[in-house]
Short mmCIF file of C-alpha atoms and ligand atoms in Angstrom, two decimals:
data_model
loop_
_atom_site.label_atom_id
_atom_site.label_comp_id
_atom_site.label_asym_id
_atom_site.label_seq_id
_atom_site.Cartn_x
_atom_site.Cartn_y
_atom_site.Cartn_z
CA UNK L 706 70.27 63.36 97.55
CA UNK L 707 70.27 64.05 93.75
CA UNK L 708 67.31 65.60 92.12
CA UNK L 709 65.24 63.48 89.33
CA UNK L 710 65.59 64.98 85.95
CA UNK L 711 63.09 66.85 84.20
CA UNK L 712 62.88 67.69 80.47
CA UNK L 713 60.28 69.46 78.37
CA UNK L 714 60.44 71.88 75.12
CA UNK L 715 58.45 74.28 73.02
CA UNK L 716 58.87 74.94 69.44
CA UNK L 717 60.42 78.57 68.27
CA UNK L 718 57.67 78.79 65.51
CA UNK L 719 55.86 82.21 66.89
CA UNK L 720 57.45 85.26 67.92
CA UNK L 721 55.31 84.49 70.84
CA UNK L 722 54.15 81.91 72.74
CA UNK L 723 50.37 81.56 73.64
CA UNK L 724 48.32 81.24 76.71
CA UNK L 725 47.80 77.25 76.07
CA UNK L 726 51.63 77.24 76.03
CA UNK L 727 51.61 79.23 79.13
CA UNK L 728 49.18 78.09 81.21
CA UNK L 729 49.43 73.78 79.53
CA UNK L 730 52.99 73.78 80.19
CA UNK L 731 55.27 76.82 81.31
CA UNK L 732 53.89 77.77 84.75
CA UNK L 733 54.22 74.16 85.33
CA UNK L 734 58.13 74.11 84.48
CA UNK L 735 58.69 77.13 86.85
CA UNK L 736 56.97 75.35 89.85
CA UNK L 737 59.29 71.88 89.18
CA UNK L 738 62.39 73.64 88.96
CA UNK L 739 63.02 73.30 92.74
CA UNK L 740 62.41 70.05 92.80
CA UNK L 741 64.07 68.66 89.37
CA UNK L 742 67.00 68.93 87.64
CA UNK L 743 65.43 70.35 84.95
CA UNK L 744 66.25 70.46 81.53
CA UNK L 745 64.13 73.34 79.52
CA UNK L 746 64.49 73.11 75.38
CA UNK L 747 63.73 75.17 72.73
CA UNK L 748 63.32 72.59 69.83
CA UNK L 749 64.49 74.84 66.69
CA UNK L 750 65.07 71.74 64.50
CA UNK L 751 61.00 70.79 65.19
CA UNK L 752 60.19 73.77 64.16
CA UNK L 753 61.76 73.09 60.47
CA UNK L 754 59.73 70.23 59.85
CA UNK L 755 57.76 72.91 58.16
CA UNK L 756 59.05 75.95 56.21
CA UNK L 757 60.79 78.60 58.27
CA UNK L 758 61.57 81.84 57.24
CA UNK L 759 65.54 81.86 58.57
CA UNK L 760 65.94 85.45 59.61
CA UNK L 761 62.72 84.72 61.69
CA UNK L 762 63.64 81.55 62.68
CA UNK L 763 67.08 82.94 64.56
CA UNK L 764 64.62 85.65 66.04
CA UNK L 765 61.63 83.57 67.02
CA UNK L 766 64.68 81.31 68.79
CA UNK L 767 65.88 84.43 70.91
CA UNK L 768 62.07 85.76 71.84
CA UNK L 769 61.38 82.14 72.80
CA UNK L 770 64.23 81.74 75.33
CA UNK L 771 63.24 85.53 76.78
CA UNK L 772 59.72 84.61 77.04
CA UNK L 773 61.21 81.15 79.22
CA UNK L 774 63.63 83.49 81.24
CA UNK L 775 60.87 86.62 82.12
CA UNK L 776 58.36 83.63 82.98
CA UNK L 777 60.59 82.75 85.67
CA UNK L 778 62.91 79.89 84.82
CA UNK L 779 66.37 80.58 85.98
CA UNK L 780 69.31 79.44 84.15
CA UNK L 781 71.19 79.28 87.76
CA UNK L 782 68.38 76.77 88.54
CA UNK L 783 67.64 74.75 84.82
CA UNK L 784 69.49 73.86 81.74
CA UNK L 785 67.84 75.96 79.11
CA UNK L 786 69.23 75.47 75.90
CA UNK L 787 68.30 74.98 72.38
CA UNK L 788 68.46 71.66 70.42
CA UNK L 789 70.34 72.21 67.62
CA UNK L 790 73.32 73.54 70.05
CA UNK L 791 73.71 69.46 71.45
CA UNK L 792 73.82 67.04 68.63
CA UNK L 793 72.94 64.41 70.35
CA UNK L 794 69.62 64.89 69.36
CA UNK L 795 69.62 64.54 65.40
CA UNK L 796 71.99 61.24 66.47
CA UNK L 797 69.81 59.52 68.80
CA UNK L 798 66.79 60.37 66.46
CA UNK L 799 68.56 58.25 63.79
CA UNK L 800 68.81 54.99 66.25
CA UNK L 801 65.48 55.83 67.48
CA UNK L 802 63.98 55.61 63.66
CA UNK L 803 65.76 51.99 63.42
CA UNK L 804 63.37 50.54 66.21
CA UNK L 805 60.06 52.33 65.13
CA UNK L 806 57.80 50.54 62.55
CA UNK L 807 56.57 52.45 59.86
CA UNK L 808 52.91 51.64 61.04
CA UNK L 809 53.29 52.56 64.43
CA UNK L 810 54.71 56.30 63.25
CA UNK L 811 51.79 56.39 60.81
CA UNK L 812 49.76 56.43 63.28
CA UNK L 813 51.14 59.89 65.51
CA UNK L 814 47.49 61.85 64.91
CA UNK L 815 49.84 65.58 65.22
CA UNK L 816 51.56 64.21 61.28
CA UNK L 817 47.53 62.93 60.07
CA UNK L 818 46.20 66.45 61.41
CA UNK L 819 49.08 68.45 59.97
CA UNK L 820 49.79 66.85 56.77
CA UNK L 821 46.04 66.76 56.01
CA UNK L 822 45.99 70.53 56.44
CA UNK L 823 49.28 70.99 54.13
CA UNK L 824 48.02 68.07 51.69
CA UNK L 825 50.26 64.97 51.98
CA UNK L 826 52.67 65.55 48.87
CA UNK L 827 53.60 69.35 50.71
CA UNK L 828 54.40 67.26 53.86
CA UNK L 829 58.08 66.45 54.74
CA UNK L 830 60.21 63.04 55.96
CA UNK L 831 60.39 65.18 58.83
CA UNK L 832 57.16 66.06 59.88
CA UNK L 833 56.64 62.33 59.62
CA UNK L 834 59.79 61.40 61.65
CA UNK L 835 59.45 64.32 64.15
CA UNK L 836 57.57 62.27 67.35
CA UNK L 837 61.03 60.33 67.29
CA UNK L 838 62.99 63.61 67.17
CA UNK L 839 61.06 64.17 70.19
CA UNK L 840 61.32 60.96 71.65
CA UNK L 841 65.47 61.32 72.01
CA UNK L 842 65.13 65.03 73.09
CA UNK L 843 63.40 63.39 75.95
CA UNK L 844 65.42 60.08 76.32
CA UNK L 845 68.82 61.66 76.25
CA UNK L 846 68.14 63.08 79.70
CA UNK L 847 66.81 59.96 81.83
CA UNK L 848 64.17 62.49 82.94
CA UNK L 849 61.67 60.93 85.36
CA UNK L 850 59.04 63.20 84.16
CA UNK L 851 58.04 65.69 81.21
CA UNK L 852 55.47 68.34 81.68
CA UNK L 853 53.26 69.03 79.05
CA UNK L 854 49.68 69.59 77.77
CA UNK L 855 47.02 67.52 76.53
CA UNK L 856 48.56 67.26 73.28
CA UNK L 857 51.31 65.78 73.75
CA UNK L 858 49.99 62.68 75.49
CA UNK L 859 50.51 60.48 72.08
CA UNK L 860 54.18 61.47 71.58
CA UNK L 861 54.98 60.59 75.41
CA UNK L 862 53.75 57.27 74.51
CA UNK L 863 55.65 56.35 72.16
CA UNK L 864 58.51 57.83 73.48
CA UNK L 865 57.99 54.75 76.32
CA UNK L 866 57.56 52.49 74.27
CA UNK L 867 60.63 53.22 72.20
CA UNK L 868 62.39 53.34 75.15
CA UNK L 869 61.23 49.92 76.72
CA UNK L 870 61.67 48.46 73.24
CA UNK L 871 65.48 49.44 73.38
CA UNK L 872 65.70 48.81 77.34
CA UNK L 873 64.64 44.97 76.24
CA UNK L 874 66.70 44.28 72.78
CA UNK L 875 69.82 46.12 74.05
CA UNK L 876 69.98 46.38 77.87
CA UNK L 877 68.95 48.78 80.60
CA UNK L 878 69.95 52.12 79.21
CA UNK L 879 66.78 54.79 79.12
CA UNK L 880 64.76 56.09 82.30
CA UNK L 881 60.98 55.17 81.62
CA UNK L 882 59.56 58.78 81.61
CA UNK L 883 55.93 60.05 82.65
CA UNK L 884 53.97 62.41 80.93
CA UNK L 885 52.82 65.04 83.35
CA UNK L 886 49.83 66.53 82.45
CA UNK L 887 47.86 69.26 84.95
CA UNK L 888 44.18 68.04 84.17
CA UNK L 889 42.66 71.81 84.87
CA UNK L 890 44.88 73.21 82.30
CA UNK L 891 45.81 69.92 79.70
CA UNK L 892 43.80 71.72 77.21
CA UNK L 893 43.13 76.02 76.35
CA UNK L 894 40.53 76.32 73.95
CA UNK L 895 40.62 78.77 71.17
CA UNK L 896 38.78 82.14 72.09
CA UNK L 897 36.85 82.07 68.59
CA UNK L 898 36.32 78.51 68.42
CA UNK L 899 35.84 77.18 71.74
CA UNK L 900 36.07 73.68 70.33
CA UNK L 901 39.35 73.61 69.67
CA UNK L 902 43.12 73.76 71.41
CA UNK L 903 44.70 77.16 71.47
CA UNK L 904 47.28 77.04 68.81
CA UNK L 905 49.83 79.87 67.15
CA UNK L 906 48.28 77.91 63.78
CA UNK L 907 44.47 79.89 64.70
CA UNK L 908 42.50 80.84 61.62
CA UNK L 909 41.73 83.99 63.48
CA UNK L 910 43.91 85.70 65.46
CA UNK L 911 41.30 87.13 68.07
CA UNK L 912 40.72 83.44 69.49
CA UNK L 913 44.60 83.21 70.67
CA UNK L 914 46.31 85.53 73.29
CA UNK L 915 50.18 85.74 73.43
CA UNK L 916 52.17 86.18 75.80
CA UNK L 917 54.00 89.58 73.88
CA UNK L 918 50.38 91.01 73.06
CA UNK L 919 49.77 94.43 74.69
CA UNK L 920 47.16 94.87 77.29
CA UNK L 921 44.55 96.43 75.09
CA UNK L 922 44.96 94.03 72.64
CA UNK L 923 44.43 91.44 75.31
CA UNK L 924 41.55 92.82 76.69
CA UNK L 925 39.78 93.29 73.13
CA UNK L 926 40.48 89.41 72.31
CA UNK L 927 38.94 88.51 76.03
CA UNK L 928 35.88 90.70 75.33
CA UNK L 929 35.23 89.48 71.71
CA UNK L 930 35.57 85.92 73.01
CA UNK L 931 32.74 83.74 71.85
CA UNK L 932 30.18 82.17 74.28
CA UNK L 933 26.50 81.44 74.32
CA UNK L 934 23.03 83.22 74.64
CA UNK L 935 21.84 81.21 77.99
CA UNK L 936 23.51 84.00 80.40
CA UNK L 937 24.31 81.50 82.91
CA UNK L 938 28.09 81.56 84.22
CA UNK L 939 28.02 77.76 84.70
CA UNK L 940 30.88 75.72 84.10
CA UNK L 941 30.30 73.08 81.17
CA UNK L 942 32.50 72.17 78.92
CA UNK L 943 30.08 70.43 76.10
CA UNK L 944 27.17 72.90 76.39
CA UNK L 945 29.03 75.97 77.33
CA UNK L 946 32.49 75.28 76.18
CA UNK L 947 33.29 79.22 75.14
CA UNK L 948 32.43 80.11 79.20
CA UNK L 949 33.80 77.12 80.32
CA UNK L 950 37.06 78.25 78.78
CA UNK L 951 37.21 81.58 80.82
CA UNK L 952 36.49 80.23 83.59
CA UNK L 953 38.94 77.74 83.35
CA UNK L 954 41.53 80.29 82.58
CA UNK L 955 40.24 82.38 85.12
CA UNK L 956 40.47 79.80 87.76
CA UNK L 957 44.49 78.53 86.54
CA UNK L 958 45.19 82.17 87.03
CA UNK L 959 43.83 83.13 90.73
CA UNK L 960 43.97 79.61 91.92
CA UNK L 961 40.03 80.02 92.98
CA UNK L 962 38.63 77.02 92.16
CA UNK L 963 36.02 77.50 89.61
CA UNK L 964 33.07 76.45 92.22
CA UNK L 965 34.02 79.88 93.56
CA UNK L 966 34.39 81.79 90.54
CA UNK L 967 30.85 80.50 89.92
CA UNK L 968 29.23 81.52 93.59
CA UNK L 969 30.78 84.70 93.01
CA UNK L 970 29.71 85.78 89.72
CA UNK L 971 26.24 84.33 89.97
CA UNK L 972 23.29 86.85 88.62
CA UNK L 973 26.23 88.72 87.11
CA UNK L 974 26.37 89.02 83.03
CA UNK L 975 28.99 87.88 80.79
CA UNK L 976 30.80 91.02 80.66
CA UNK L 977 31.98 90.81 83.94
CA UNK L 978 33.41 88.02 83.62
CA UNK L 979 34.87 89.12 80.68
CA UNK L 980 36.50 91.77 82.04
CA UNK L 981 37.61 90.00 85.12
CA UNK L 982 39.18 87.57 83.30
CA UNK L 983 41.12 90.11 81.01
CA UNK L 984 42.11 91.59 84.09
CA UNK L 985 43.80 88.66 85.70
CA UNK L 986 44.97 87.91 82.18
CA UNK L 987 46.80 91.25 81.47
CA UNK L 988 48.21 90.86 85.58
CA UNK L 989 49.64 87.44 84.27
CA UNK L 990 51.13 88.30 81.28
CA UNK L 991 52.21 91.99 81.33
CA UNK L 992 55.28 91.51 83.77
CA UNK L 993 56.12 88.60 81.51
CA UNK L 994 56.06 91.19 77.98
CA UNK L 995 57.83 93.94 79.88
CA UNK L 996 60.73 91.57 81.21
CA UNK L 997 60.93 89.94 77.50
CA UNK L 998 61.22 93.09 75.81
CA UNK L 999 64.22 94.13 78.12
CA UNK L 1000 65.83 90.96 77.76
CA UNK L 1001 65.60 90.58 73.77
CA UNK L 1002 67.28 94.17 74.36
CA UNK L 1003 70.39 92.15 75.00
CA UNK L 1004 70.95 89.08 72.66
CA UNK L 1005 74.52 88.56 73.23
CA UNK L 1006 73.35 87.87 76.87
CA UNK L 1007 71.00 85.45 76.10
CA UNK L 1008 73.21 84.18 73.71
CA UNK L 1009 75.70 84.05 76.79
CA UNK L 1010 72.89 81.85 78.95
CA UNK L 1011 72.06 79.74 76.22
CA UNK L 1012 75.66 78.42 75.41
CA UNK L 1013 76.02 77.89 79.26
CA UNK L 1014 72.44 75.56 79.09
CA UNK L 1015 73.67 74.02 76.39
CA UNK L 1016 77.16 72.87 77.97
CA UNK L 1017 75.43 71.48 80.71
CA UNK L 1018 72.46 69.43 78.33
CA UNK L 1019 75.63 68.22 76.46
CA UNK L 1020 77.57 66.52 78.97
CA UNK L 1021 74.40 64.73 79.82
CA UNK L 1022 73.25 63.71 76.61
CA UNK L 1023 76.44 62.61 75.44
CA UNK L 1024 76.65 60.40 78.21
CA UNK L 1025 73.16 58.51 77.40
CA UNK L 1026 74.10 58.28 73.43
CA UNK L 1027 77.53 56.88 74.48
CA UNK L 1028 75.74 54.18 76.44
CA UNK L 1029 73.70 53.94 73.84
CA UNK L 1030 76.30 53.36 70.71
CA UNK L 1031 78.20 50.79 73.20
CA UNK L 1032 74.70 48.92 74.02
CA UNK L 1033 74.35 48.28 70.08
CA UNK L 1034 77.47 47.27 69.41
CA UNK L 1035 78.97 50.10 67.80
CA UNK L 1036 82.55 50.29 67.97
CA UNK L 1037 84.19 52.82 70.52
CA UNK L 1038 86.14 55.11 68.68
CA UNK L 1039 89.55 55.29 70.87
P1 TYM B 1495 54.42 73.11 71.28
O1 TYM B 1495 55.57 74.02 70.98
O2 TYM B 1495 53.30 73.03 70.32
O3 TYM B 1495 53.80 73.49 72.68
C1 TYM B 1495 54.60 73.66 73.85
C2 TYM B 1495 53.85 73.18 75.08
O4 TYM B 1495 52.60 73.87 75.22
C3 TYM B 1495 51.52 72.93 75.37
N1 TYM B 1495 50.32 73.47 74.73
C4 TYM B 1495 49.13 73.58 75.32
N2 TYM B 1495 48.71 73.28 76.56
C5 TYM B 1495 47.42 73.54 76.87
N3 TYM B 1495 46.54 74.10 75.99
C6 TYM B 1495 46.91 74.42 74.75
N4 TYM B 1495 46.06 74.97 73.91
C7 TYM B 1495 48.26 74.16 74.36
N5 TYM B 1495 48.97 74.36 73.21
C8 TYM B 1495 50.22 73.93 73.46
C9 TYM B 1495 52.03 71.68 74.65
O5 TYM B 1495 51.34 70.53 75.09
C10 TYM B 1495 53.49 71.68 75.02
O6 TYM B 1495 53.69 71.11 76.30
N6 TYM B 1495 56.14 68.53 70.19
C11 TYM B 1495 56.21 69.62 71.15
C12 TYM B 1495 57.59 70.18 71.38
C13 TYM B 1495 58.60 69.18 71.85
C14 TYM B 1495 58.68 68.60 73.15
C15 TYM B 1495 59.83 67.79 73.14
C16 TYM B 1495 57.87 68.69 74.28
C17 TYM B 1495 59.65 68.72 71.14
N7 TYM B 1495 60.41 67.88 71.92
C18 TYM B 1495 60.21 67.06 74.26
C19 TYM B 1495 58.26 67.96 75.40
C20 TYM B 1495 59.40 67.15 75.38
C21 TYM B 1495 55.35 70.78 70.63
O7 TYM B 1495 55.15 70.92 69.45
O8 TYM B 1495 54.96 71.65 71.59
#
């Protein structure tokens, strides 16, 4: 029986990815890989919908694709692959931007939140266009479903409705694809600001851990996390949404659910959870730095796996844009 696809992607804008990143959406790829063929992105031509420094850029690209490989996805298993290396993507985008109004991109609340931070005039045709980008990385692989956090739940939308809206003007041609989103972990909160998602973009960078950070560095961000002055360990996310946070980290990283993480620490203070959580943290992450490190000792390897994951994303993708051209009445070139 053939496996359903799979695709997902993470932007090569850090030189490390973050615990939201980890926790929202990688562990998640590494337990589907058995049971998808799964296609596993790095989206470097999202990432220049702002400015880029190039020579980081190329790096952030190769640290991104270690950081997939030491968390455990194996290229024997997955595609993983970077878009710019299938063009398929940029092409797609284009007939994708034909059947989206104007209003209906104007309304993607990732462009409002990051223009308004950049001003509008500093924003580019690109940020504005980039939910459709992401709409054909997805469609190009007829992937059942897409793994990602809470954020993302918009851009899967509209990425269905694009593709029913071409399914119904031109014929059957995309997969209708699901969002999958793991409620416990949809959404890491900042360490500083407990309000708010765990992004690389953090005003301060004690309320995000990353995946390359050293232990002690870890540890320090865990213990300097903000909570509350109640002393209760209780989860809650709108009154206590800075211990809510650990615990719900805590919880996505033993698998305890957090009933028992409660039981267990009652009458205890908030420094041991503190340090029990930066202990399962640092367990998490620190095979996943060491392995990273060794591999970005060898880029003409990864290089090596990345050309084969992109071989294998082209051959499918070129076969959904060639059904695609034919479906709109483009002529075949012979
Ligand atoms: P990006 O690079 O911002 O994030 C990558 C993945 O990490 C998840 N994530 C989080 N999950 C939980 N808590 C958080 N604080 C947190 N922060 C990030 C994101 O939901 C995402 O799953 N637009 C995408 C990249 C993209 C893509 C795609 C994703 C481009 N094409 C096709 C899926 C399919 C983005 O900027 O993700």
């Amino acid at each position: 029986m053939t496996k359903p696809n799979l695709l997902s992607g993470m932007q090569p804008s850090a030189a490390s990815l973050h615990l939201g990143n980890y926790l929202g959406a990688l562990t998640q790829w590494v337990a589907m890989q058995d049971q998808f063929n799964a296609f596993y992105v790095i989206v470097d031509l999202h990432a220049i919908t702002v400015p880029q420094d190039p020579k980081l850029l190329l790096e952030n690209t190769r640290r991104t694709a270690a950081q997939y490989l030491a968390a455990g996805l194996d290229p024997d298993k997955s595609s993983l692959f970077v878009q710019s290396h299938v063009p398929a993507h940029a092409q797609l985008a284009w007939v994708l931007n034909c059947i989206t109004g104007f209003g209906e991109a104007s309304r993607m609340t990732q462009f409002k939140d990051k223009s308004q931070k950049g001003g509008a005039d500093n924003s580019s045709v690109g940020l504005f266009t980039y939910p459709i980008l992401q709409a054909a990385d997805i469609l190009l692989y007829q992937p059942t479903a897409v793994p990602v956090g809470e954020d993302q739940r918009q851009h899967l939308e509209l990425t269905r409705d694009l593709a029913m809206r071409f399914n119904s003007r031109y014929g059957e041609t995309f997969t209708i694809p699901k969002a999958e989103i793991l409620k416990e972990t949809a959404k890491i909160y900042d360490l500083q600001v407990p309000t708010a998602k765990m992004s690389k973009s953090a005003h301060d960078p004690k309320g995000l851990i990353n995946l390359m950070d050293e232990p002690a560095q870890i540890t320090k961000k865990i213990k300097s996390a903000v909570t509350d002055t109640d002393g209760d360990i209780r989860f809650d996310r709108e009154n206590k949404p800075g211990i809510s946070n650990l615990l719900g980290i805590y919880s996505a990283l033993t698998g305890e659910p957090v009933a028992k993480i409660e039981a267990g620490l009652s009458g205890s203070g908030y420094g041991t959870l503190k340090a029990e959580v930066a202990d399962a943290v640092v367990a998490a992450l620190e095979p996943i730095r060491t392995r990273a490190n060794e591999l970005l000792e060898d880029p003409a390897e990864l290089d090596r796996l990345l050309a084969k994951g992109a071989a294998s994303a082209n051959q499918t993708a070129e076969k959904t844009l060639k059904a695609v051209y034919a479906n709109l009445g483009l002529v075949t070139p012979v």
